[in-house]
Amino acid sequence: MRLALDEAEAAAGGGDVPVGAVVLSASGALLAAGHNEREATGDPTAHAEVLALRRAAAALGEWRLTGCTLVVTLEPCTMCAGALVQSRIDRVVYGARDEKAGAAGSLWDVLRDRRLNHRPEVIAGVCAEAGAEVLSRFFRER
């Protein structure tokens, strides 16, 4: 989570909402990292999770991220939750809950929806206070 929090700080430095994500291999090695880049790129899909998934798939040469774990500072939204399901990632670890747009248990629970063909393990609340503080500080300064 420390690496994801560092990514979140990088997003804030670039004027983007501070969310950071990393993808770890089955052995725990860092495969990829990403942070929000919507403002930087003008791409509405440039969320931390999506960018980290794309980079991990490129690193592995495969779209299936079986055995991998995504660690993200904020609960994924519906777009990101859908991408996580499609990637076949095994585990999602997130920090702060997102009561307004969360899709891993807060507002929706896309990741554990029994109607879908893949349901990753979800671990919530890891370093939640640190992730929430980065976000609060960013919005206070705005």
Short mmCIF file of C-alpha atoms in Angstrom, two decimals:
data_model
loop_
_atom_site.label_atom_id
_atom_site.label_comp_id
_atom_site.label_asym_id
_atom_site.label_seq_id
_atom_site.Cartn_x
_atom_site.Cartn_y
_atom_site.Cartn_z
CA MET A 1 0.00 0.00 0.00
CA ARG A 2 2.96 2.34 0.61
CA LEU A 3 3.81 2.20 -3.12
CA ALA A 4 0.19 2.93 -4.02
CA LEU A 5 0.17 5.90 -1.63
CA ASP A 6 3.35 7.20 -3.31
CA GLU A 7 1.54 6.94 -6.65
CA ALA A 8 -1.41 8.88 -5.18
CA GLU A 9 0.96 11.69 -4.18
CA ALA A 10 2.31 11.74 -7.75
CA ALA A 11 -1.22 12.17 -9.08
CA ALA A 12 -1.83 15.12 -6.76
CA GLY A 13 1.41 16.70 -7.90
CA GLY A 14 0.12 16.59 -11.46
CA GLY A 15 -3.27 18.08 -10.56
CA ASP A 16 -5.18 14.78 -10.67
CA VAL A 17 -7.32 13.34 -7.88
CA PRO A 18 -4.79 11.46 -5.74
CA VAL A 19 -5.48 7.78 -6.26
CA GLY A 20 -2.64 5.32 -6.75
CA ALA A 21 -2.50 1.63 -7.61
CA VAL A 22 0.04 -1.14 -8.01
CA VAL A 23 -0.21 -4.67 -9.39
CA LEU A 24 1.79 -7.42 -7.70
CA SER A 25 2.62 -10.81 -9.18
CA ALA A 26 1.72 -14.06 -7.44
CA SER A 27 5.17 -13.97 -5.80
CA GLY A 28 4.61 -10.40 -4.57
CA ALA A 29 6.91 -8.73 -7.08
CA LEU A 30 5.87 -5.31 -8.39
CA LEU A 31 4.60 -5.67 -11.97
CA ALA A 32 3.16 -2.20 -12.58
CA ALA A 33 2.06 1.02 -10.96
CA GLY A 34 -0.29 3.81 -11.91
CA HIS A 35 -2.02 6.89 -10.63
CA ASN A 36 -4.90 8.97 -11.91
CA GLU A 37 -3.92 10.76 -15.12
CA ARG A 38 -7.27 12.06 -16.36
CA GLU A 39 -6.23 15.72 -16.14
CA ALA A 40 -2.75 15.00 -17.47
CA THR A 41 -3.95 13.04 -20.51
CA GLY A 42 -7.51 14.23 -21.07
CA ASP A 43 -8.56 10.57 -20.98
CA PRO A 44 -11.67 9.85 -18.87
CA THR A 45 -10.58 6.21 -18.47
CA ALA A 46 -7.12 7.09 -17.08
CA HIS A 47 -7.92 5.92 -13.56
CA ALA A 48 -5.08 4.51 -11.46
CA GLU A 49 -6.46 0.96 -11.56
CA VAL A 50 -6.98 0.87 -15.32
CA LEU A 51 -3.49 2.22 -16.01
CA ALA A 52 -1.90 -0.25 -13.59
CA LEU A 53 -3.83 -3.14 -15.17
CA ARG A 54 -2.77 -2.12 -18.68
CA ARG A 55 0.87 -1.86 -17.64
CA ALA A 56 0.79 -5.20 -15.79
CA ALA A 57 -0.74 -6.93 -18.80
CA ALA A 58 1.97 -5.41 -21.03
CA ALA A 59 4.68 -6.56 -18.59
CA LEU A 60 3.31 -10.11 -18.59
CA GLY A 61 2.44 -10.15 -22.30
CA GLU A 62 -1.00 -11.45 -21.36
CA TRP A 63 -4.35 -9.85 -20.52
CA ARG A 64 -5.20 -12.46 -17.90
CA LEU A 65 -3.76 -11.34 -14.57
CA THR A 66 -4.48 -14.62 -12.80
CA GLY A 67 -2.50 -14.88 -9.58
CA CYS A 68 -1.99 -11.11 -9.35
CA THR A 69 -3.12 -8.62 -6.72
CA LEU A 70 -4.14 -5.01 -7.29
CA VAL A 71 -3.54 -2.64 -4.37
CA VAL A 72 -5.29 0.74 -4.60
CA THR A 73 -5.68 3.65 -2.21
CA LEU A 74 -9.41 4.18 -2.86
CA GLU A 75 -12.24 1.74 -3.42
CA PRO A 76 -12.63 1.11 -7.18
CA CYS A 77 -15.47 2.72 -9.14
CA THR A 78 -17.79 0.72 -11.42
CA MET A 79 -15.54 1.19 -14.48
CA CYS A 80 -12.47 0.00 -12.60
CA ALA A 81 -14.35 -2.85 -10.90
CA GLY A 82 -15.49 -4.04 -14.33
CA ALA A 83 -11.92 -3.90 -15.63
CA LEU A 84 -10.72 -5.86 -12.59
CA VAL A 85 -13.29 -8.59 -13.20
CA GLN A 86 -12.36 -8.73 -16.89
CA SER A 87 -8.64 -8.97 -16.08
CA ARG A 88 -9.22 -12.11 -13.98
CA ILE A 89 -7.13 -10.62 -11.17
CA ASP A 90 -7.19 -12.79 -8.05
CA ARG A 91 -7.25 -10.17 -5.32
CA VAL A 92 -8.12 -6.51 -4.81
CA VAL A 93 -6.82 -4.69 -1.74
CA TYR A 94 -8.10 -1.16 -1.20
CA GLY A 95 -7.73 1.55 1.41
CA ALA A 96 -10.40 4.22 1.81
CA ARG A 97 -14.07 3.49 1.11
CA ASP A 98 -15.79 5.60 -1.53
CA GLU A 99 -19.35 6.18 -0.35
CA LYS A 100 -20.20 8.18 -3.50
CA ALA A 101 -18.87 5.88 -6.23
CA GLY A 102 -17.45 2.72 -4.65
CA ALA A 103 -18.13 -0.56 -6.43
CA ALA A 104 -16.44 -2.98 -4.03
CA GLY A 105 -18.99 -2.88 -1.23
CA SER A 106 -19.89 0.74 -0.50
CA LEU A 107 -22.41 1.80 -3.12
CA TRP A 108 -22.28 -1.30 -5.33
CA ASP A 109 -20.47 -4.63 -5.04
CA VAL A 110 -19.49 -5.43 -8.61
CA LEU A 111 -16.40 -7.38 -7.56
CA ARG A 112 -18.41 -9.94 -5.59
CA ASP A 113 -21.51 -10.07 -7.78
CA ARG A 114 -22.44 -13.76 -8.10
CA ARG A 115 -23.86 -13.17 -11.57
CA LEU A 116 -20.39 -12.51 -12.97
CA ASN A 117 -18.01 -15.21 -14.14
CA HIS A 118 -15.09 -14.00 -12.02
CA ARG A 119 -15.03 -12.70 -8.46
CA PRO A 120 -11.70 -11.64 -7.00
CA GLU A 121 -11.05 -11.72 -3.28
CA VAL A 122 -11.59 -8.25 -1.77
CA ILE A 123 -9.66 -6.93 1.21
CA ALA A 124 -10.90 -3.51 2.34
CA GLY A 125 -9.64 -0.85 4.69
CA VAL A 126 -5.87 -1.34 4.41
CA CYS A 127 -4.23 1.97 5.43
CA ALA A 128 -7.65 3.57 4.90
CA GLU A 129 -6.82 6.62 6.99
CA ALA A 130 -3.69 7.39 4.95
CA GLY A 131 -5.57 7.12 1.66
CA ALA A 132 -8.42 9.28 2.93
CA GLU A 133 -5.97 11.90 4.22
CA VAL A 134 -4.28 12.28 0.82
CA LEU A 135 -7.69 12.84 -0.76
CA SER A 136 -8.89 15.23 1.97
CA ARG A 137 -5.72 17.30 1.73
CA PHE A 138 -6.03 17.52 -2.06
CA PHE A 139 -9.62 18.77 -1.93
CA ARG A 140 -8.95 21.15 0.99
CA GLU A 141 -6.22 22.81 -1.05
CA ARG A 142 -8.61 23.24 -3.98
#
